[in-house]
Amino acid sequence: MPIYQPEMECASRDYLHAVQSQRLLKAVKIAYENIPFYRNKFDEMGLQPQDIHSIDDIHKLPFTVKTDLRDHYPFGLFAVPQSELVRIHASSGTTGKPTVVGYTAHDIQVWADGAARAIAAAGGTRDDIIHVSYGYGLFTGGLGLHYGAERLGATALPVSSGNTKRQIQLLQDFGSNILCCTPSYAMFIGETVRNMGIDPKTLQVRAGIFGAEPWTEPMRREVERLLDIKAHDIYGLSEIAGPGVAYDCEMQSGMHINEDYFYPEVIDPDTLQPVPDGEYGELVFTCIGKEALPLLRYRTRDICALMRTPCSCGRTTIRMTKPRGRSDDMLIIRGVNVFPSQVEHVLLELGMDPNYQILVNRKNNLDDMEVQVEMGEQMFSDTVKNLEAVEKKMESALQSTLNIHARVRLVEPGSLPRSEGKAKRVIDQRGLV
């Protein structure tokens, strides 16, 4: 398999350490001098930028969490003026307000480099057509792989998501070589291909790059069987860069992290202390190559482990395991971040009691979400027609806040389980762990 940037992806550990140290010092200086939030954090800790001498001092820096972005909505954590931004993306926030991220022209190049490395690791070359079926817009998926394809010199096909039979027609007619979408949508495409009587061997697709939602190794093998391709994992999150933070190589034995741009740590989410390589904990990233949003020690809430053992592909970068859960209550539904608190916010806005439960399942290999809501005593005697109208109203309000469809089902008062401790709001039956 070709390696897009071997001078960095296959660099010696000493060279990577020097690059990381140089870039960390620059990022810390930028954050302290241009972002009041970080300057106040440093001052409270009695820390000065000159106290950081190398990447080995990263543990001295404060953590950043998602609520910090929400509290400084929309642009309070940006280190550059708006005139230097060339792009803004956003993802779902916990109360309806999105998490906003900005990019300078340099940041777009960093992001494109990471995505290009991922495409090359999946076997992509400048002679290939990259079929991008991630959503475009404020979501980072579509444009992330799109710019990565162009950066590699390949042909980007910006199909976006939906209209599956048209997707398949384009795969046939254009001869696309690499498919990029969520793993659940890849499964659906594969099943549709076979239901249409098409032999997947007649398609020119030979690999897929799938991410934006959790998926298991058995699901990977099923996607590979359905489409007769090799399925590669890709990891990213909008706060750090979008897809391309880490990616599978042909060995499929952990995702290589672009650690020259995004320095990884894994910590115990309770003690906040580092855990040894190979042990599971919460993934933390520091942006050491970005200008607009140089987040320091950002807690992703994803649970994984790091591996520093050499990879047979020749790359020397640290690898991360596929995340096996989260340390918070965020769900990822069809690539969209969903928090129970968002659902609760909508229900309260509509005057409902906050007695609800979220059921998540996977039907026809696509995520399915149902919100069960207890009726108030005054609603219990309403006609079926009135109750259906209430359900539709709640579905519409949830769609507006979550940006995905969720069915709403009203249930009898007192029928949902109660708990003396933390309420169990989510039942996730997708079997992703």
Coordinates of C-alpha atoms in Angstrom, one line a residue:
M1 CA 0.0 0.0 0.0
P2 CA 1.3 3.5 -0.8
I3 CA 2.1 5.8 2.1
Y4 CA 1.1 9.4 1.5
Q5 CA 3.6 11.2 3.7
P6 CA 6.3 8.7 4.6
E7 CA 8.6 11.3 6.0
M8 CA 6.2 11.8 8.8
E9 CA 4.1 8.6 8.9
C10 CA 7.3 6.5 9.1
A11 CA 9.5 9.0 11.0
S12 CA 11.7 7.9 13.8
R13 CA 10.3 8.3 17.3
D14 CA 13.1 10.8 18.1
Y15 CA 12.2 13.0 15.1
L16 CA 8.4 12.8 16.0
H17 CA 9.3 13.8 19.6
A18 CA 11.2 16.9 18.3
V19 CA 8.3 17.9 16.0
Q20 CA 5.7 17.4 18.7
S21 CA 7.7 19.4 21.2
Q22 CA 8.2 22.3 18.8
R23 CA 4.6 22.4 17.8
L24 CA 3.3 22.1 21.4
L25 CA 5.4 25.1 22.5
K26 CA 3.9 27.1 19.7
A27 CA 0.3 26.0 20.4
V28 CA 0.7 26.8 24.1
K29 CA 2.0 30.3 23.3
I30 CA -0.8 30.9 20.8
A31 CA -3.5 29.7 23.3
Y32 CA -2.1 31.8 26.2
E33 CA -1.7 35.0 24.2
N34 CA -4.9 34.9 22.2
I35 CA -7.6 32.9 24.2
P36 CA -8.7 34.5 27.6
F37 CA -10.1 31.1 28.7
Y38 CA -6.7 29.5 28.6
R39 CA -4.8 32.5 29.9
N40 CA -7.1 32.5 33.0
K41 CA -6.6 28.7 33.4
F42 CA -2.8 29.1 33.3
D43 CA -2.8 32.0 35.7
E44 CA -5.0 30.1 38.2
M45 CA -2.6 27.3 38.0
G46 CA 0.5 29.5 38.3
L47 CA 1.6 28.2 35.0
Q48 CA 3.5 30.2 32.3
P49 CA 4.1 29.2 28.7
Q50 CA 7.8 29.1 29.3
D51 CA 7.2 26.3 31.9
I52 CA 6.5 24.0 29.0
H53 CA 9.9 22.8 27.5
S54 CA 8.8 19.8 25.5
I55 CA 6.0 17.4 24.8
D56 CA 7.0 15.5 28.0
D57 CA 5.5 18.5 29.9
I58 CA 2.1 18.1 28.5
H59 CA 0.7 16.7 31.8
K60 CA 1.2 20.2 33.3
L61 CA -1.4 21.7 31.0
P62 CA -5.1 22.1 32.0
F63 CA -7.8 19.8 30.5
T64 CA -10.5 21.1 28.1
V65 CA -14.0 19.6 27.9
K66 CA -16.9 20.0 25.6
T67 CA -18.8 22.3 27.9
D68 CA -16.0 24.8 27.6
L69 CA -16.8 25.2 23.9
R70 CA -20.5 25.5 24.8
D71 CA -19.8 28.1 27.5
H72 CA -17.8 30.2 25.0
Y73 CA -20.3 29.8 22.2
P74 CA -19.8 30.6 19.4
F75 CA -16.3 31.9 18.9
G76 CA -14.8 32.4 22.4
L77 CA -12.1 29.7 22.1
F78 CA -10.9 30.9 18.7
A79 CA -7.3 32.1 18.7
V80 CA -7.6 34.1 15.4
P81 CA -9.9 36.9 14.3
Q82 CA -12.8 36.0 12.0
S83 CA -11.0 37.6 9.1
E84 CA -8.4 34.7 9.2
L85 CA -11.1 31.9 9.1
V86 CA -11.8 30.2 5.8
R87 CA -14.3 27.6 7.2
I88 CA -16.7 27.1 10.1
H89 CA -18.1 23.7 11.0
A90 CA -20.4 22.7 13.9
S91 CA -21.7 19.6 15.6
S92 CA -24.6 19.0 17.9
G93 CA -24.3 20.4 21.5
T94 CA -25.9 19.1 24.7
T95 CA -28.7 21.7 24.8
G96 CA -29.3 22.4 21.2
K97 CA -26.5 24.9 20.7
P98 CA -23.9 23.4 18.4
T99 CA -20.2 23.0 19.2
V100 CA -18.5 25.5 16.8
V101 CA -15.1 24.9 15.3
G102 CA -13.1 27.2 12.9
Y103 CA -10.3 26.7 10.5
T104 CA -7.7 28.8 8.9
A105 CA -6.3 28.0 5.5
H106 CA -3.4 26.2 7.2
D107 CA -5.9 24.2 9.4
I108 CA -7.8 23.0 6.3
Q109 CA -4.4 21.8 4.9
V110 CA -3.7 19.9 8.2
W111 CA -7.1 18.3 8.0
A112 CA -6.8 17.4 4.3
D113 CA -3.4 15.9 5.0
G114 CA -4.9 13.6 7.7
A115 CA -7.7 12.5 5.4
A116 CA -5.4 12.0 2.5
R117 CA -3.2 9.7 4.6
A118 CA -6.3 7.7 5.5
I119 CA -7.3 7.3 1.9
A120 CA -3.8 6.3 0.9
A121 CA -3.7 3.8 3.7
A122 CA -6.9 2.2 2.3
G123 CA -5.1 1.8 -1.0
G124 CA -6.3 5.1 -2.7
T125 CA -4.2 6.7 -5.3
R126 CA -4.4 9.8 -7.6
D127 CA -5.9 7.5 -10.3
D128 CA -9.0 6.6 -8.1
I129 CA -12.5 8.0 -7.9
I130 CA -13.4 8.6 -4.2
H131 CA -17.2 8.2 -3.7
V132 CA -18.1 10.4 -0.7
S133 CA -21.4 9.4 0.8
Y134 CA -21.0 11.2 4.1
G135 CA -23.3 14.2 4.6
Y136 CA -22.0 17.6 3.5
G137 CA -22.7 20.8 5.4
L138 CA -21.9 21.7 9.0
F139 CA -21.1 18.0 9.6
T140 CA -17.4 17.5 9.0
G141 CA -17.7 14.0 7.3
G142 CA -18.4 14.9 3.7
L143 CA -16.0 17.8 3.2
G144 CA -13.3 16.1 5.3
L145 CA -13.0 13.1 2.9
H146 CA -13.6 15.4 -0.1
Y147 CA -10.7 17.6 0.7
G148 CA -8.6 14.5 1.5
A149 CA -9.3 13.0 -1.9
E150 CA -8.4 16.2 -3.7
R151 CA -5.2 16.6 -1.5
L152 CA -4.2 13.1 -2.6
G153 CA -4.8 14.0 -6.2
A154 CA -7.7 11.6 -6.6
T155 CA -11.1 12.4 -8.0
A156 CA -13.6 13.4 -5.4
L157 CA -17.3 12.5 -6.1
P158 CA -19.4 14.5 -3.7
V159 CA -22.5 12.3 -3.7
S160 CA -23.5 13.0 -0.1
S161 CA -25.9 10.6 1.7
G162 CA -29.3 9.2 0.8
N163 CA -31.0 8.0 -2.5
T164 CA -29.4 4.6 -2.3
K165 CA -30.3 3.3 -5.7
R166 CA -28.8 6.4 -7.3
Q167 CA -25.7 5.8 -5.2
I168 CA -25.4 2.4 -6.7
Q169 CA -26.1 3.6 -10.2
L170 CA -23.2 6.1 -9.8
L171 CA -21.0 3.3 -8.4
Q172 CA -21.7 1.4 -11.5
D173 CA -21.6 4.2 -14.1
F174 CA -18.6 6.2 -12.8
G175 CA -16.5 3.2 -11.6
S176 CA -15.9 4.6 -8.1
N177 CA -13.0 2.8 -6.4
I178 CA -13.3 3.8 -2.7
L179 CA -16.6 4.3 -0.9
C180 CA -16.7 6.7 2.1
C181 CA -19.7 6.7 4.4
T182 CA -21.0 5.5 7.8
P183 CA -20.6 1.8 8.4
S184 CA -24.4 1.3 8.8
Y185 CA -25.0 3.0 5.5
A186 CA -22.3 0.8 3.8
M187 CA -24.3 -2.2 5.1
F188 CA -27.5 -0.8 3.7
I189 CA -25.8 -0.1 0.3
G190 CA -24.4 -3.6 0.3
E191 CA -27.8 -5.2 1.0
T192 CA -29.5 -3.0 -1.6
V193 CA -26.8 -4.0 -4.2
R194 CA -27.6 -7.7 -3.6
N195 CA -31.4 -7.1 -3.5
M196 CA -31.1 -5.5 -6.9
G197 CA -29.5 -8.6 -8.2
I198 CA -26.2 -7.0 -8.7
D199 CA -23.0 -9.0 -8.2
P200 CA -20.7 -6.8 -6.1
K201 CA -17.8 -8.2 -7.9
T202 CA -18.9 -6.3 -11.0
L203 CA -18.4 -3.0 -9.2
Q204 CA -15.0 -1.4 -9.2
V205 CA -15.2 -0.5 -5.5
R206 CA -12.3 -2.3 -3.8
A207 CA -12.2 -0.5 -0.4
G208 CA -14.3 1.5 2.0
I209 CA -13.5 4.2 4.6
F210 CA -16.2 4.1 7.3
G211 CA -16.5 6.1 10.5
A212 CA -18.6 8.7 12.3
E213 CA -20.4 6.1 14.4
P214 CA -19.5 3.0 16.5
W215 CA -19.2 -0.3 14.8
T216 CA -17.9 -3.8 15.6
E217 CA -15.4 -6.2 14.0
P218 CA -18.2 -8.6 13.0
M219 CA -20.0 -5.7 11.3
R220 CA -16.7 -4.9 9.4
R221 CA -16.6 -8.4 8.1
E222 CA -20.2 -8.3 7.0
V223 CA -19.7 -5.1 5.1
E224 CA -16.6 -6.7 3.4
R225 CA -18.8 -9.7 2.5
L226 CA -21.7 -7.7 1.2
L227 CA -19.7 -5.3 -1.0
D228 CA -16.7 -7.6 -1.7
I229 CA -14.3 -4.9 -0.4
K230 CA -11.8 -4.2 2.4
A231 CA -13.4 -2.0 5.0
H232 CA -11.2 0.5 6.8
D233 CA -12.0 2.4 10.0
I234 CA -11.4 6.2 10.3
Y235 CA -11.7 8.3 13.5
G236 CA -12.2 12.0 14.0
L237 CA -14.3 14.5 15.9
S238 CA -15.2 17.9 14.8
E239 CA -13.6 19.7 17.8
I240 CA -10.2 18.3 16.8
A241 CA -10.4 18.2 13.0
G242 CA -13.1 15.8 11.6
P243 CA -12.3 12.5 9.9
G244 CA -8.6 11.9 9.5
V245 CA -7.4 12.2 13.1
A246 CA -6.7 8.4 13.0
Y247 CA -7.1 5.7 10.4
D248 CA -6.7 2.0 9.6
C249 CA -3.9 0.7 7.4
E250 CA -4.1 -2.6 5.5
M251 CA -3.3 -4.5 8.7
Q252 CA -6.6 -3.5 10.3
S253 CA -4.9 -3.8 13.7
G254 CA -5.6 -0.4 15.3
M255 CA -5.9 3.1 13.8
H256 CA -2.7 5.1 13.2
I257 CA -3.0 8.5 14.9
N258 CA -1.7 11.6 13.0
E259 CA 0.3 12.5 16.2
D260 CA 2.4 15.1 14.4
Y261 CA -0.8 17.2 14.5
F262 CA -2.9 15.6 17.3
Y263 CA -1.0 14.4 20.3
P264 CA -2.8 11.6 22.1
E265 CA -3.0 10.6 25.8
V266 CA -5.2 8.0 27.5
I267 CA -6.2 8.8 31.1
D268 CA -8.3 7.3 33.9
P269 CA -11.5 9.3 33.6
D270 CA -11.9 9.3 37.4
T271 CA -8.4 10.1 38.6
L272 CA -7.3 12.0 35.4
Q273 CA -4.0 10.2 35.6
P274 CA -2.3 8.5 32.6
V275 CA -2.8 4.8 32.1
P276 CA -0.2 2.4 30.7
D277 CA -0.1 1.6 27.0
G278 CA -2.5 -1.2 26.2
E279 CA -4.9 -0.3 29.0
Y280 CA -8.3 1.2 28.3
G281 CA -9.1 4.8 29.4
E282 CA -10.4 8.1 28.1
L283 CA -8.8 9.4 25.0
V284 CA -7.4 13.0 25.2
F285 CA -6.0 15.0 22.3
T286 CA -3.9 18.2 22.1
C287 CA -4.0 20.1 18.8
I288 CA -0.3 20.8 18.1
G289 CA -0.7 21.7 14.4
K290 CA -3.8 24.0 14.3
E291 CA -4.1 27.8 14.4
A292 CA -7.8 28.7 14.9
L293 CA -8.8 26.3 17.6
P294 CA -5.7 24.9 19.3
L295 CA -7.4 22.9 22.0
L296 CA -5.2 21.7 24.9
R297 CA -5.8 18.2 26.4
Y298 CA -9.3 17.9 25.1
R299 CA -11.2 15.1 26.7
T300 CA -13.0 13.2 23.9
R301 CA -14.9 10.9 26.3
D302 CA -14.1 8.0 24.0
I303 CA -12.7 4.9 25.8
C304 CA -9.8 3.2 24.0
A305 CA -6.2 2.1 24.4
L306 CA -3.0 3.2 22.8
M307 CA -0.5 0.8 21.1
R308 CA 3.2 1.8 20.4
T309 CA 4.3 -1.6 19.1
P310 CA 5.6 -1.5 15.5
C311 CA 3.1 -2.0 12.7
S312 CA 3.9 -4.3 9.8
C313 CA 2.8 -1.6 7.4
G314 CA 5.9 0.4 8.2
R315 CA 4.2 3.4 9.8
T316 CA 5.7 4.4 13.2
T317 CA 2.9 6.4 14.5
I318 CA 1.0 5.4 17.7
R319 CA -2.2 3.4 17.1
M320 CA -5.5 3.5 19.0
T321 CA -8.0 0.7 19.3
K322 CA -11.5 1.1 18.1
P323 CA -13.4 3.1 20.8
R324 CA -15.5 0.6 22.9
G325 CA -17.7 3.1 24.7
R326 CA -17.8 6.6 26.2
S327 CA -17.3 8.0 29.7
D328 CA -20.3 10.3 29.3
D329 CA -23.9 9.6 28.1
M330 CA -23.5 10.8 24.5
L331 CA -24.9 8.6 21.8
I332 CA -23.8 8.5 18.2
I333 CA -26.9 7.9 16.0
R334 CA -26.2 7.7 12.3
G335 CA -23.1 9.8 12.7
V336 CA -24.9 12.5 14.8
N337 CA -24.1 13.3 18.4
V338 CA -27.2 12.9 20.6
F339 CA -27.3 13.7 24.3
P340 CA -30.2 12.6 26.6
S341 CA -30.1 16.2 27.9
Q342 CA -31.1 17.4 24.5
V343 CA -34.2 15.2 24.5
E344 CA -35.1 16.3 28.0
H345 CA -34.7 20.0 27.0
V346 CA -37.2 19.5 24.2
L347 CA -39.7 17.7 26.4
L348 CA -39.6 20.4 29.0
E349 CA -39.9 23.1 26.4
L350 CA -43.1 21.4 25.3
G351 CA -44.5 21.2 28.8
M352 CA -44.0 17.5 29.3
D353 CA -42.9 15.8 32.5
P354 CA -39.2 14.7 32.3
N355 CA -40.0 11.0 32.5
Y356 CA -38.7 9.4 29.4
Q357 CA -36.5 6.7 28.0
I358 CA -34.5 6.4 24.8
L359 CA -34.4 3.1 23.0
V360 CA -31.7 2.7 20.4
N361 CA -31.6 -0.3 18.1
R362 CA -30.2 -1.2 14.6
K363 CA -32.8 -2.2 12.1
N364 CA -31.8 -3.2 8.5
N365 CA -28.3 -2.2 9.6
L366 CA -29.4 1.5 10.2
D367 CA -29.6 3.1 13.6
D368 CA -33.2 3.4 14.9
M369 CA -34.1 5.7 17.9
E370 CA -37.4 5.7 19.8
V371 CA -38.2 8.1 22.7
Q372 CA -40.8 6.8 25.1
V373 CA -42.5 9.6 27.1
E374 CA -44.9 9.2 30.0
M375 CA -48.2 11.0 29.6
G376 CA -49.3 13.3 32.3
E377 CA -52.5 12.2 34.1
Q378 CA -54.4 15.0 32.2
M379 CA -53.4 13.5 28.9
F380 CA -54.3 9.9 29.7
S381 CA -58.0 10.3 28.8
D382 CA -57.3 12.1 25.5
T383 CA -58.4 10.5 22.2
V384 CA -56.0 8.4 20.1
K385 CA -56.1 11.2 17.5
N386 CA -55.1 13.8 20.0
L387 CA -52.2 11.7 21.3
E388 CA -50.9 11.0 17.8
A389 CA -50.9 14.7 17.2
V390 CA -48.8 15.3 20.4
E391 CA -46.4 12.5 19.3
K392 CA -46.0 14.2 15.9
K393 CA -45.3 17.5 17.5
M394 CA -42.6 16.1 19.7
E395 CA -41.1 14.2 16.8
S396 CA -40.9 17.5 14.8
A397 CA -39.3 19.4 17.8
L398 CA -36.8 16.6 18.3
Q399 CA -35.9 16.6 14.6
S400 CA -35.3 20.3 14.7
T401 CA -32.9 20.0 17.8
L402 CA -31.2 16.7 17.0
N403 CA -31.0 16.8 13.2
I404 CA -32.1 13.2 13.0
H405 CA -35.6 11.6 13.1
A406 CA -36.6 9.9 16.3
R407 CA -40.0 8.2 16.8
V408 CA -42.0 9.3 19.9
R409 CA -44.3 6.9 21.7
L410 CA -46.4 8.1 24.6
V411 CA -46.8 5.5 27.4
E412 CA -49.0 5.3 30.4
P413 CA -48.2 7.4 33.5
G414 CA -45.8 5.6 35.9
S415 CA -45.0 2.9 33.4
L416 CA -41.3 3.7 32.9
P417 CA -38.8 2.4 35.4
R418 CA -37.8 4.6 38.4
S419 CA -34.4 4.6 40.0
E420 CA -33.2 5.7 43.4
G421 CA -29.8 6.6 41.8
K422 CA -29.0 8.0 38.4
A423 CA -32.0 7.4 36.0
K424 CA -31.3 5.0 33.2
R425 CA -32.4 7.1 30.3
V426 CA -30.8 5.1 27.5
I427 CA -31.2 1.5 26.4
D428 CA -28.8 0.9 23.6
Q429 CA -29.4 -2.5 22.0
R430 CA -27.1 -2.2 19.0
G431 CA -24.5 -4.5 20.6
L432 CA -21.6 -2.2 19.8
V433 CA -19.2 -3.1 22.6

